[in-house]
Coordinates of C-alpha atoms and ligand atoms in Angstrom, one line a residue:
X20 CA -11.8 26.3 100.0
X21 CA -10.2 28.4 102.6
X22 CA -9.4 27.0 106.0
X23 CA -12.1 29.5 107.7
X24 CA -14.5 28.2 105.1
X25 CA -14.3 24.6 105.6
X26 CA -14.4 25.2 109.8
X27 CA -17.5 27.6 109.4
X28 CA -19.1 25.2 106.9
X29 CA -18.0 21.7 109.3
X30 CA -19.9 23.7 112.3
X31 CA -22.5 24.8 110.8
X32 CA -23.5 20.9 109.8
X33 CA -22.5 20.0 113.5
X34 CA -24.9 22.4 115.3
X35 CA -27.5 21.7 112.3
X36 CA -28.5 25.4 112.8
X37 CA -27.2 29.1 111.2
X38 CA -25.2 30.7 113.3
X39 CA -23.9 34.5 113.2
X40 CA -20.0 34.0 112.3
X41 CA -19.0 35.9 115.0
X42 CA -20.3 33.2 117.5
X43 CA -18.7 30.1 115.6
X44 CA -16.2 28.4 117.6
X45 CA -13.3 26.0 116.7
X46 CA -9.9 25.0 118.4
X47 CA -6.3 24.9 116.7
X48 CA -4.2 22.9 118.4
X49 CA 0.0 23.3 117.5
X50 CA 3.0 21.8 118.4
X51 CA 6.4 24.2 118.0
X52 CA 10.4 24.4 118.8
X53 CA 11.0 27.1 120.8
X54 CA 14.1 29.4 119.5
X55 CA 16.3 29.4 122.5
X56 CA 15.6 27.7 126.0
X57 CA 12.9 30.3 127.9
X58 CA 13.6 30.9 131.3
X59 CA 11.0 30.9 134.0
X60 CA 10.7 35.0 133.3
X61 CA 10.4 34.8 129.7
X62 CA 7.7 32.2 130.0
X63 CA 5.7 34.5 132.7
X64 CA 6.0 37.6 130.6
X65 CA 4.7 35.6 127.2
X66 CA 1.7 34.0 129.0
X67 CA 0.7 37.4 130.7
X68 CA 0.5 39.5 127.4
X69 CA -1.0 36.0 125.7
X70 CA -3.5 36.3 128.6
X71 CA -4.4 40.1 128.1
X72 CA -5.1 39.3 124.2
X73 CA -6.9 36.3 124.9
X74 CA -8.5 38.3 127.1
X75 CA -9.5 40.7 124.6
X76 CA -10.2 38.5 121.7
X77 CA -12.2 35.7 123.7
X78 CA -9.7 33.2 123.3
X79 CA -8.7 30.3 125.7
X80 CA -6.8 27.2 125.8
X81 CA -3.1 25.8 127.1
X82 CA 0.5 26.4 126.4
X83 CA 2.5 23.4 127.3
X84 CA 6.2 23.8 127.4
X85 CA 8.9 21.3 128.0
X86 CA 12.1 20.4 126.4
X87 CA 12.0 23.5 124.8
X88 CA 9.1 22.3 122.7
X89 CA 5.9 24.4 122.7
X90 CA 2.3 23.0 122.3
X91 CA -0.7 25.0 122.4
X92 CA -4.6 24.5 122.4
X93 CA -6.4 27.8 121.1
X94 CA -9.9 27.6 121.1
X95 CA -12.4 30.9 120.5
X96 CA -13.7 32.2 117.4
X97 CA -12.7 31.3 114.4
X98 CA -11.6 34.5 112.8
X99 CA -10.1 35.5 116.3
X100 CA -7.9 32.2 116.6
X101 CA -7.0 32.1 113.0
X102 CA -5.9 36.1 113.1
X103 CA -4.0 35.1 116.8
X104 CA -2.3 31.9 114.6
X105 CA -1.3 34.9 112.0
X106 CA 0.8 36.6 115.0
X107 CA 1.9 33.3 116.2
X108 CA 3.3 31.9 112.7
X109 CA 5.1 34.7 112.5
X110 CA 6.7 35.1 116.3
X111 CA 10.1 34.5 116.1
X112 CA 10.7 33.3 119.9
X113 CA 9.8 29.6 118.1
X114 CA 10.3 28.0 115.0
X115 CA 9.3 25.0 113.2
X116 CA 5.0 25.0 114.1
X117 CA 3.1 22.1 113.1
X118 CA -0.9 22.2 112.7
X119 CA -1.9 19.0 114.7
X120 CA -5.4 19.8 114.9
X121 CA -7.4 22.4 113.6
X122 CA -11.4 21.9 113.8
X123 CA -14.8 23.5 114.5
X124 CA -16.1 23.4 118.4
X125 CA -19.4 23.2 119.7
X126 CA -18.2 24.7 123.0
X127 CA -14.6 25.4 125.0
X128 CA -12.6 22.6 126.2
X129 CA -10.9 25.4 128.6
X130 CA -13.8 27.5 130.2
X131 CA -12.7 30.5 131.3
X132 CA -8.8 29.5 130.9
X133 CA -7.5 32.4 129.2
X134 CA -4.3 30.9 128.4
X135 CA -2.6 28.7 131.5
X136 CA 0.7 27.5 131.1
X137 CA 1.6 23.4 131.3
X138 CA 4.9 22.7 132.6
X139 CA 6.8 20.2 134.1
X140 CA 7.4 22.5 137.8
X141 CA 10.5 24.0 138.5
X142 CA 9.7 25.7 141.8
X143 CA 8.8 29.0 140.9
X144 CA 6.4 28.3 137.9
X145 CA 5.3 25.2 139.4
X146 CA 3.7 27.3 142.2
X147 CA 2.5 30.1 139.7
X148 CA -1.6 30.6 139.9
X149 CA -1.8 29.9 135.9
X150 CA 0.4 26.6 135.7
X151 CA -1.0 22.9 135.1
X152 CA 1.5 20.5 136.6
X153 CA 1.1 17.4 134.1
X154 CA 2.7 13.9 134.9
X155 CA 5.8 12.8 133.9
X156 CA 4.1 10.2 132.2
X157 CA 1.8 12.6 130.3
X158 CA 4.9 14.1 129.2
X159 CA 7.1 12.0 128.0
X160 CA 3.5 10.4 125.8
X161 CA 4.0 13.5 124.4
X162 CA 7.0 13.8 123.2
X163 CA 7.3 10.5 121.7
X164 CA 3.4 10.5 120.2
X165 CA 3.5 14.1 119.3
X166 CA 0.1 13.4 117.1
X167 CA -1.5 12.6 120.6
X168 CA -1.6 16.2 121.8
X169 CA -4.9 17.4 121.5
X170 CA -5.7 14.2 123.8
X171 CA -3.6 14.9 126.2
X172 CA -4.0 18.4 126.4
X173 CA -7.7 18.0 126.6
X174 CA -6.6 15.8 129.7
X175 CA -5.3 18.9 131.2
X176 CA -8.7 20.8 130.9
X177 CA -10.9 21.7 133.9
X178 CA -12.8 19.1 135.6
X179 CA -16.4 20.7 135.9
X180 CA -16.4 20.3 139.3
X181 CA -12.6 21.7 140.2
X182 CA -14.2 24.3 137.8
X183 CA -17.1 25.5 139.6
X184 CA -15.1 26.1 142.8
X185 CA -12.0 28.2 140.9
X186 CA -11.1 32.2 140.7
X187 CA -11.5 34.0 137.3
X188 CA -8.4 33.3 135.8
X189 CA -7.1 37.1 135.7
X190 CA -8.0 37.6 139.5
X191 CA -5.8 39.1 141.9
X192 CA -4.1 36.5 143.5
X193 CA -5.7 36.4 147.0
X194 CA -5.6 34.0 150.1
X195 CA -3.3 31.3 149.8
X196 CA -2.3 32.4 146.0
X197 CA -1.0 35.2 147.6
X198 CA 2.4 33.4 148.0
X199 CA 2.2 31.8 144.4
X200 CA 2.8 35.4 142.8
X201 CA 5.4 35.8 145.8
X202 CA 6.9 32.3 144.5
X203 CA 7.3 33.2 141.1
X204 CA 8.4 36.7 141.5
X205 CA 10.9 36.0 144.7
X206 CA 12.4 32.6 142.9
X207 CA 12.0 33.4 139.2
X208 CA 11.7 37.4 138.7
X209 CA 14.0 38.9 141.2
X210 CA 17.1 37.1 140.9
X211 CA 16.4 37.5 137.0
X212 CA 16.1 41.4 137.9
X213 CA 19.2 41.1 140.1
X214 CA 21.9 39.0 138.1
X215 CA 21.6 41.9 135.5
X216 CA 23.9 44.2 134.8
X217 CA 22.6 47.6 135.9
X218 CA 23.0 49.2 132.3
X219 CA 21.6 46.1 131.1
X220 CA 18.3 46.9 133.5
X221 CA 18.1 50.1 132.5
X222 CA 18.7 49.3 128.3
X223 CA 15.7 46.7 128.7
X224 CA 13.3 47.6 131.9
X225 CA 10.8 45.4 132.9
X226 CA 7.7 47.4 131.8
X227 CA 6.2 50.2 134.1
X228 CA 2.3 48.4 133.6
X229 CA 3.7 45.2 134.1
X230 CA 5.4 45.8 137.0
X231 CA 2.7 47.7 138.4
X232 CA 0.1 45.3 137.9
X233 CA 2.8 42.4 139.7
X234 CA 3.6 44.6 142.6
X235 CA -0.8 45.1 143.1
X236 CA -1.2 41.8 142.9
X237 CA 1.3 41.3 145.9
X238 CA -0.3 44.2 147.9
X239 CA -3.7 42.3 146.9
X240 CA -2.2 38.9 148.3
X241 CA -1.7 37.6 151.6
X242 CA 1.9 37.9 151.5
X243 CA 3.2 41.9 151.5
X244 CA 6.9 41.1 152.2
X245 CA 7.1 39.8 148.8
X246 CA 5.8 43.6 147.5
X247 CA 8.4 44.9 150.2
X248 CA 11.4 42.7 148.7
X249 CA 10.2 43.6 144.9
X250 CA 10.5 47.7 145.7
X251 CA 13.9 46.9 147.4
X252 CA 14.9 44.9 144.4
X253 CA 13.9 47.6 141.9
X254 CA 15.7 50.6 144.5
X255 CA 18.8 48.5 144.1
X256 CA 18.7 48.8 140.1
X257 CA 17.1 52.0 139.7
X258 CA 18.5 54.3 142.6
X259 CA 16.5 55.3 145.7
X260 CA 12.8 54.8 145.6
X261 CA 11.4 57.9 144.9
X262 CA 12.8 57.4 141.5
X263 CA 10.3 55.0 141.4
X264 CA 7.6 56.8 142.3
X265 CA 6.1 58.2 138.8
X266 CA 6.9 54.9 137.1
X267 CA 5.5 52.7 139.7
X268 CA 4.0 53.9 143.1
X269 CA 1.5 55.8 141.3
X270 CA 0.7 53.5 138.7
X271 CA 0.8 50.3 140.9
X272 CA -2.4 53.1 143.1
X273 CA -3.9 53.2 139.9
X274 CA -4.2 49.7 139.3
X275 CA -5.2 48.8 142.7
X276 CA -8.1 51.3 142.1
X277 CA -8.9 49.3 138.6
X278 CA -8.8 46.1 140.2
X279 CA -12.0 47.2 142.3
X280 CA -13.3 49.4 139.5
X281 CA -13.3 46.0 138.0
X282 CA -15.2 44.1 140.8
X283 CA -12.1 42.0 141.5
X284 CA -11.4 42.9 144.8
X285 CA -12.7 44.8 147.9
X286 CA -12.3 48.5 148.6
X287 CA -10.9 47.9 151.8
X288 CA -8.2 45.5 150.1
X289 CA -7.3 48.9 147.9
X290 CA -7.3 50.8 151.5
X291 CA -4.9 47.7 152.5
X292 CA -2.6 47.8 149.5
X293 CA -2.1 51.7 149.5
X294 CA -1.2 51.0 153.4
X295 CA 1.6 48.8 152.4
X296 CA 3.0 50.6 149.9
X297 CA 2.7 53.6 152.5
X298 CA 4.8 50.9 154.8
X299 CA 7.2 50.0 152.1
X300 CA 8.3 53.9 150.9
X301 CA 8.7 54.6 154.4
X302 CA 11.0 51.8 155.0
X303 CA 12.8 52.0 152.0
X304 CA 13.1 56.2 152.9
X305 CA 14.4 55.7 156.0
X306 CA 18.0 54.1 154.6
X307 CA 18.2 57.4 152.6
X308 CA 20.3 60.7 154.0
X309 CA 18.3 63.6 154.2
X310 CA 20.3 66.5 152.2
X311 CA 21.5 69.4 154.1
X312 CA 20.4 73.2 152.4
X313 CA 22.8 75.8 152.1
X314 CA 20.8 78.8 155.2
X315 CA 19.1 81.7 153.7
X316 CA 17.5 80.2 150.5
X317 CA 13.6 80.5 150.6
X318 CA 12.0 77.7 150.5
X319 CA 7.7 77.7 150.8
X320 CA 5.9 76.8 154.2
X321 CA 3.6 74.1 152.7
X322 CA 0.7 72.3 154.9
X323 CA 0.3 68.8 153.0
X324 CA -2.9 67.2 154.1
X325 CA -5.4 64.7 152.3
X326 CA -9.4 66.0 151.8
X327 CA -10.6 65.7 155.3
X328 CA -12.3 61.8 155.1
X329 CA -10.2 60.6 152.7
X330 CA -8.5 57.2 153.6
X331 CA -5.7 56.8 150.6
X332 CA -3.1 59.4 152.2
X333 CA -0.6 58.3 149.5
X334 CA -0.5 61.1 147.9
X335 CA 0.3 63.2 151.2
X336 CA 3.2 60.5 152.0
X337 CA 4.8 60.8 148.4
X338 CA 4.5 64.4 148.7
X339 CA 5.9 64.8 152.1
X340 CA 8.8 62.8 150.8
X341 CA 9.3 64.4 147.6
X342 CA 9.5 67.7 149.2
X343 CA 11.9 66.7 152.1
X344 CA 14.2 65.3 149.7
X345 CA 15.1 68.7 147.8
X346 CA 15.1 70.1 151.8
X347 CA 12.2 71.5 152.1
X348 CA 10.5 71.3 155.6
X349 CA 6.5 70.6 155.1
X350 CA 4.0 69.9 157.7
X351 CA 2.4 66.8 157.1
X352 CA -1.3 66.4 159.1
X353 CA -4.5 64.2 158.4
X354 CA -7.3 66.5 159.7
X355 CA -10.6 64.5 160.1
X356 CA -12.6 67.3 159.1
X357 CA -12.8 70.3 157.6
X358 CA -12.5 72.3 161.1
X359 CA -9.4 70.6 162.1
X360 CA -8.1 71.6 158.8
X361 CA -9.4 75.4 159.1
X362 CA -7.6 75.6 162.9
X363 CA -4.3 74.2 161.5
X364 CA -4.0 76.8 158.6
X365 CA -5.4 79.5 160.5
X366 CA -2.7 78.8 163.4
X367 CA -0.1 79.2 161.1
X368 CA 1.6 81.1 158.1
X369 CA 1.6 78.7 154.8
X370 CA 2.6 79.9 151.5
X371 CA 0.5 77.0 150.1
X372 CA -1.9 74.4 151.0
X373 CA -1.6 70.3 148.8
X374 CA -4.9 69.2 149.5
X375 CA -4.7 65.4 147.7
X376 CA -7.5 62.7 147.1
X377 CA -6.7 59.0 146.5
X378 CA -4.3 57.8 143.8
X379 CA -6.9 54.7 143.2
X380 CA -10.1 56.0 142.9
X381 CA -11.2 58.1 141.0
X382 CA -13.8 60.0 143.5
X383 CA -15.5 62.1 141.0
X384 CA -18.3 62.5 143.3
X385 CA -15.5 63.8 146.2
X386 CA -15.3 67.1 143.7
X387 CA -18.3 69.6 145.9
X388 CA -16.5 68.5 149.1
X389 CA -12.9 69.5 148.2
X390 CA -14.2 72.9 146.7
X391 CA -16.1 73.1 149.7
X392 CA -12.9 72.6 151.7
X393 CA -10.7 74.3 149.4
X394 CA -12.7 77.6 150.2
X395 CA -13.0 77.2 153.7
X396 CA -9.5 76.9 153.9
X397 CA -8.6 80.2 152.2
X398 CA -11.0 81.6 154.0
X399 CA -9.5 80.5 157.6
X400 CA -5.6 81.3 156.1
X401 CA -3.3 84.2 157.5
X402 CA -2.1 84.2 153.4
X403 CA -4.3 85.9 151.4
X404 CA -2.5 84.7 148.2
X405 CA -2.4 81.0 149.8
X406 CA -1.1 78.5 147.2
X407 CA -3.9 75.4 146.3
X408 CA -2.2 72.5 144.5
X409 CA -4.0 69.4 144.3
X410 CA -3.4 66.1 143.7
X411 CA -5.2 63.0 143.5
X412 CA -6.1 60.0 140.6
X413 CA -9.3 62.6 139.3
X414 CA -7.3 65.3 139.1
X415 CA -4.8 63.6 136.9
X416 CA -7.6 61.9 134.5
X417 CA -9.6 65.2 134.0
X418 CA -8.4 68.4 133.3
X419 CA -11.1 70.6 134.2
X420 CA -11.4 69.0 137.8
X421 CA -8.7 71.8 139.0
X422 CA -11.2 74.3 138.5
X423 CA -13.8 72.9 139.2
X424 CA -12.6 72.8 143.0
X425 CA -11.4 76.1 142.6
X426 CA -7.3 75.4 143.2
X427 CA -4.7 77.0 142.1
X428 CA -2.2 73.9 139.8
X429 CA -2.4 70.1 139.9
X430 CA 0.5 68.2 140.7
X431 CA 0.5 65.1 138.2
X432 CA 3.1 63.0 140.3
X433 CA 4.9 63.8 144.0
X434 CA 8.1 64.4 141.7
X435 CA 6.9 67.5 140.4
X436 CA 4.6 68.7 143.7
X437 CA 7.9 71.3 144.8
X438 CA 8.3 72.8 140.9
X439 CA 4.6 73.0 140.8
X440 CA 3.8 75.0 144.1
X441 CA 7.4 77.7 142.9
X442 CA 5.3 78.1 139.9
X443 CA 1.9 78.8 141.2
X444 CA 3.7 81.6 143.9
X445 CA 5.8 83.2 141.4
X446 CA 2.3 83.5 139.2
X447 CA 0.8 84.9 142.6
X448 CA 3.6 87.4 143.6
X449 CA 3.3 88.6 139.5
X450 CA 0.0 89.2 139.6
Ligands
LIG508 C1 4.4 29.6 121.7 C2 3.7 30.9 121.7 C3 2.4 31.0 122.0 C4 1.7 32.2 122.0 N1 0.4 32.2 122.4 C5 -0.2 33.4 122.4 C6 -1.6 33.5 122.8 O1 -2.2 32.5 123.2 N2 -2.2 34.7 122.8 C7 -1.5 35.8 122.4 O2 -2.1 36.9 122.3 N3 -0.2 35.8 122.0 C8 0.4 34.6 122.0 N4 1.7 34.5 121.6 C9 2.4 35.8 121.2 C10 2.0 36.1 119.8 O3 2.9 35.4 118.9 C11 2.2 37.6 119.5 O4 3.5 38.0 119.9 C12 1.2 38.5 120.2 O5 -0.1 38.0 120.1 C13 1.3 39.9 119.7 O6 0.9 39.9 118.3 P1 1.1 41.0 117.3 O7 2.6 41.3 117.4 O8 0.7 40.5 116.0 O9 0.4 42.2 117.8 C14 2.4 33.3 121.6 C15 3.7 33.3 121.3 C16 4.4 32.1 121.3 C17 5.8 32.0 120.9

């Protein structure tokens, strides 16, 4: 009989009642040699995507690894685990897996662990959120009793009352964990990052969402100078930092905005975390020269300003930069209404107008007030062929929101605000 069979059947009995297969539970507990030693990175980046599967797949349990050994709990349903234990057998970061247990489950030894790491604590991943520190003692059981794992590791579970007390597992690191994601990323990740070579960094880049969602969980956490040292890191190996806005500004907004889209933390933490990052670029911008322009060349009068209201000016502050840094020479305001913004562009000649929203939320429901604005502000301009380029998270996600607001082109990232606006005059002056 198939291994699925025999767990489905053996639960079945236990719970003396029929249950829909999709609900049947069991728990596979391995023991493995890993291929080469992991270091503190390696074993972060394998429990993250492990999480996000788990995640995905309602799976949970604990990796344990020391002495290059791995041993794992996987509880969840059945087929789920036994199609996760497919991927595993065949990962080649370890070798040598031995079945230690394998049986049905009334209920989760693990809660809501979606896959926390055991390890003995070096500094970093001792610190980390998702790490069990087990004894010495408990390790060393292990190793020489290697049939007592499932024991111990059960050991290591959640005590229900430690439980009731605890964060989701996959929540932002807040408060005091604030410094644990600082710990792992200042000790473990960044000299990691740093004692590459640089056409080693670029040949194998830490991935754009993960970096993302590491740098939002710093802006999330108590501890900000961690997020400032991480962009500083990355300028170093990738160049000055607006290099770094399309694959990680705006995607780190984005995730700060999906983080409260997904309860787990509060808006005014986003407004908090888009302020830092706001901090950080402007920091970081200021070490950067300025370049000079060669006199004569035409370059745009452009009024950046975020919808009247709006509290994410990211968007204005990338653009601003994005536009200085080819020479251009934009005005940069925050008008608290749509008044303040009609006397600016009426006071002035502009060729065109980047109106943005936030790069977190969404703000669907924002999409009246900026056509409202939009229109008053043509209205109020000395250009009758004034430029409208907007930017903003909605206007990335959905298409028809340009027209919908009545502007001229949509500027997907700051990087390509200056090429967009040339465009949308040279349609203007054609037509
Ligand atoms: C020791 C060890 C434990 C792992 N545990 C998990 C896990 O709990 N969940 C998970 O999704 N992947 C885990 N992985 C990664 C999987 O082997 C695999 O790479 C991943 O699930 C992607 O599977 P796929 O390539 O079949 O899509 C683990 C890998 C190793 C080496």
């Amino acid at each position: 009989m198939a291994q699925a069979d025999r767990t489905s059947d053996a639960l079945q009995a236990a719970s003396g009642a029929a249950q829909p297969a999709s609900m049947k539970l069991c728990s596979v507990v391995y023991r493995s040699r890993a291929m080469v030693n992991l270091s503190d990175y390696e074993l972060y980046e394998l429990v993250q995507a492990a999480q996000s599967r788990n995640a995905a797949e309602s799976i949970t349990g604990l990796m344990l690894y020391d002495d290059g050994r791995f041993y794992q709990w996987l509880e969840g349903p059945v087929e789920n685990v036994y199609r996760l234990m497919r991927s595993i057998r065949t990962d080649r970061r370890h070798t040598d897996i031995e079945i230690l247990s394998d049986k049905p489950a009334l209920q989760r030894q693990f809660g809501d662990w979606k896959m926390r790491l055991a390890t003995r604590g070096t500094r970093s991943i001792h610190s980390f959120n998702n790490v069990v520190v087990p004894s010495t003692a408990a390790l060393n059981d292990l190793r020489q009793h290697p049939e007592r794992t499932p024991g111990l590791l059960a050991e290591l579970s959640p005590a229900p009352i430690a439980k009731a007390c605890e964060e989701p597992s996959n929540s932002p690191l807040k408060g005091p964990a604030g410094s644990i994601l600082k710990d792992i990323l200042v000790t473990a990740v960044l000299p990691e990052l740093l004692s590459r070579h640089p056409t080693e960094t670029r040949k194998n880049p830490w991935p754009i969402d993960q970096r993302a969602r590491a740098l939002a969980d710093l802006l999330i956490g108590s501890d900000t100078s961690a997020a400032i040292e991480l962009l500083r890191t990355l300028q170093d190996s990738e160049g000055a930092i607006r290099h770094l806005y399309e694959s990680l500004i705006e995607p780190t907004a984005r995730r700060l905005g999906d983080l409260w889209g997904a309860d787990l933390c509060s808006e005014l933490d986003v407004t908090l975390g888009l302020g830092q990052l706001h901090r950080a670029i402007r920091l970081l911008n200021e070490e950067i020269e300025q370049p000079t322009i060669p006199k004569g060349l035409f370059l745009p009068a452009v009024l950046i300003v975020p919808e009247p209201g709006e509290a994410h000016m990211l968007n204005s502050v990338l653009d601003s930069d994005a536009l200085g840094s080819i020479g251009w020479d934009p005005l940069t305001e925050f008008p608290a209404s749509d008044e303040a913004l009609q006397d600016l562009i009426a006071g002035t000649w502009f060729d065109a107008l980047d109106l943005s929203l936030s790069p977190a939320f969404r703000r669907e429901n924002w999409l009246p007030r900026v056509t409202k604005t939009i229109a008053l502000a043509r209205h109020a301009s000395r250009n009758p062929a004034l430029v409208v380029v907007v930017g903003g998270r909605i206007f990335t996600e959905d298409a028809s929101a340009r027209t919908r607001v009545g502007a001229d082109g949509v500027s997907p990232t700051a990087l390509s605000t200056a090429h967009v606006i040339r465009d949308e005059i040279n349609k203007k002056k054609a037509d």
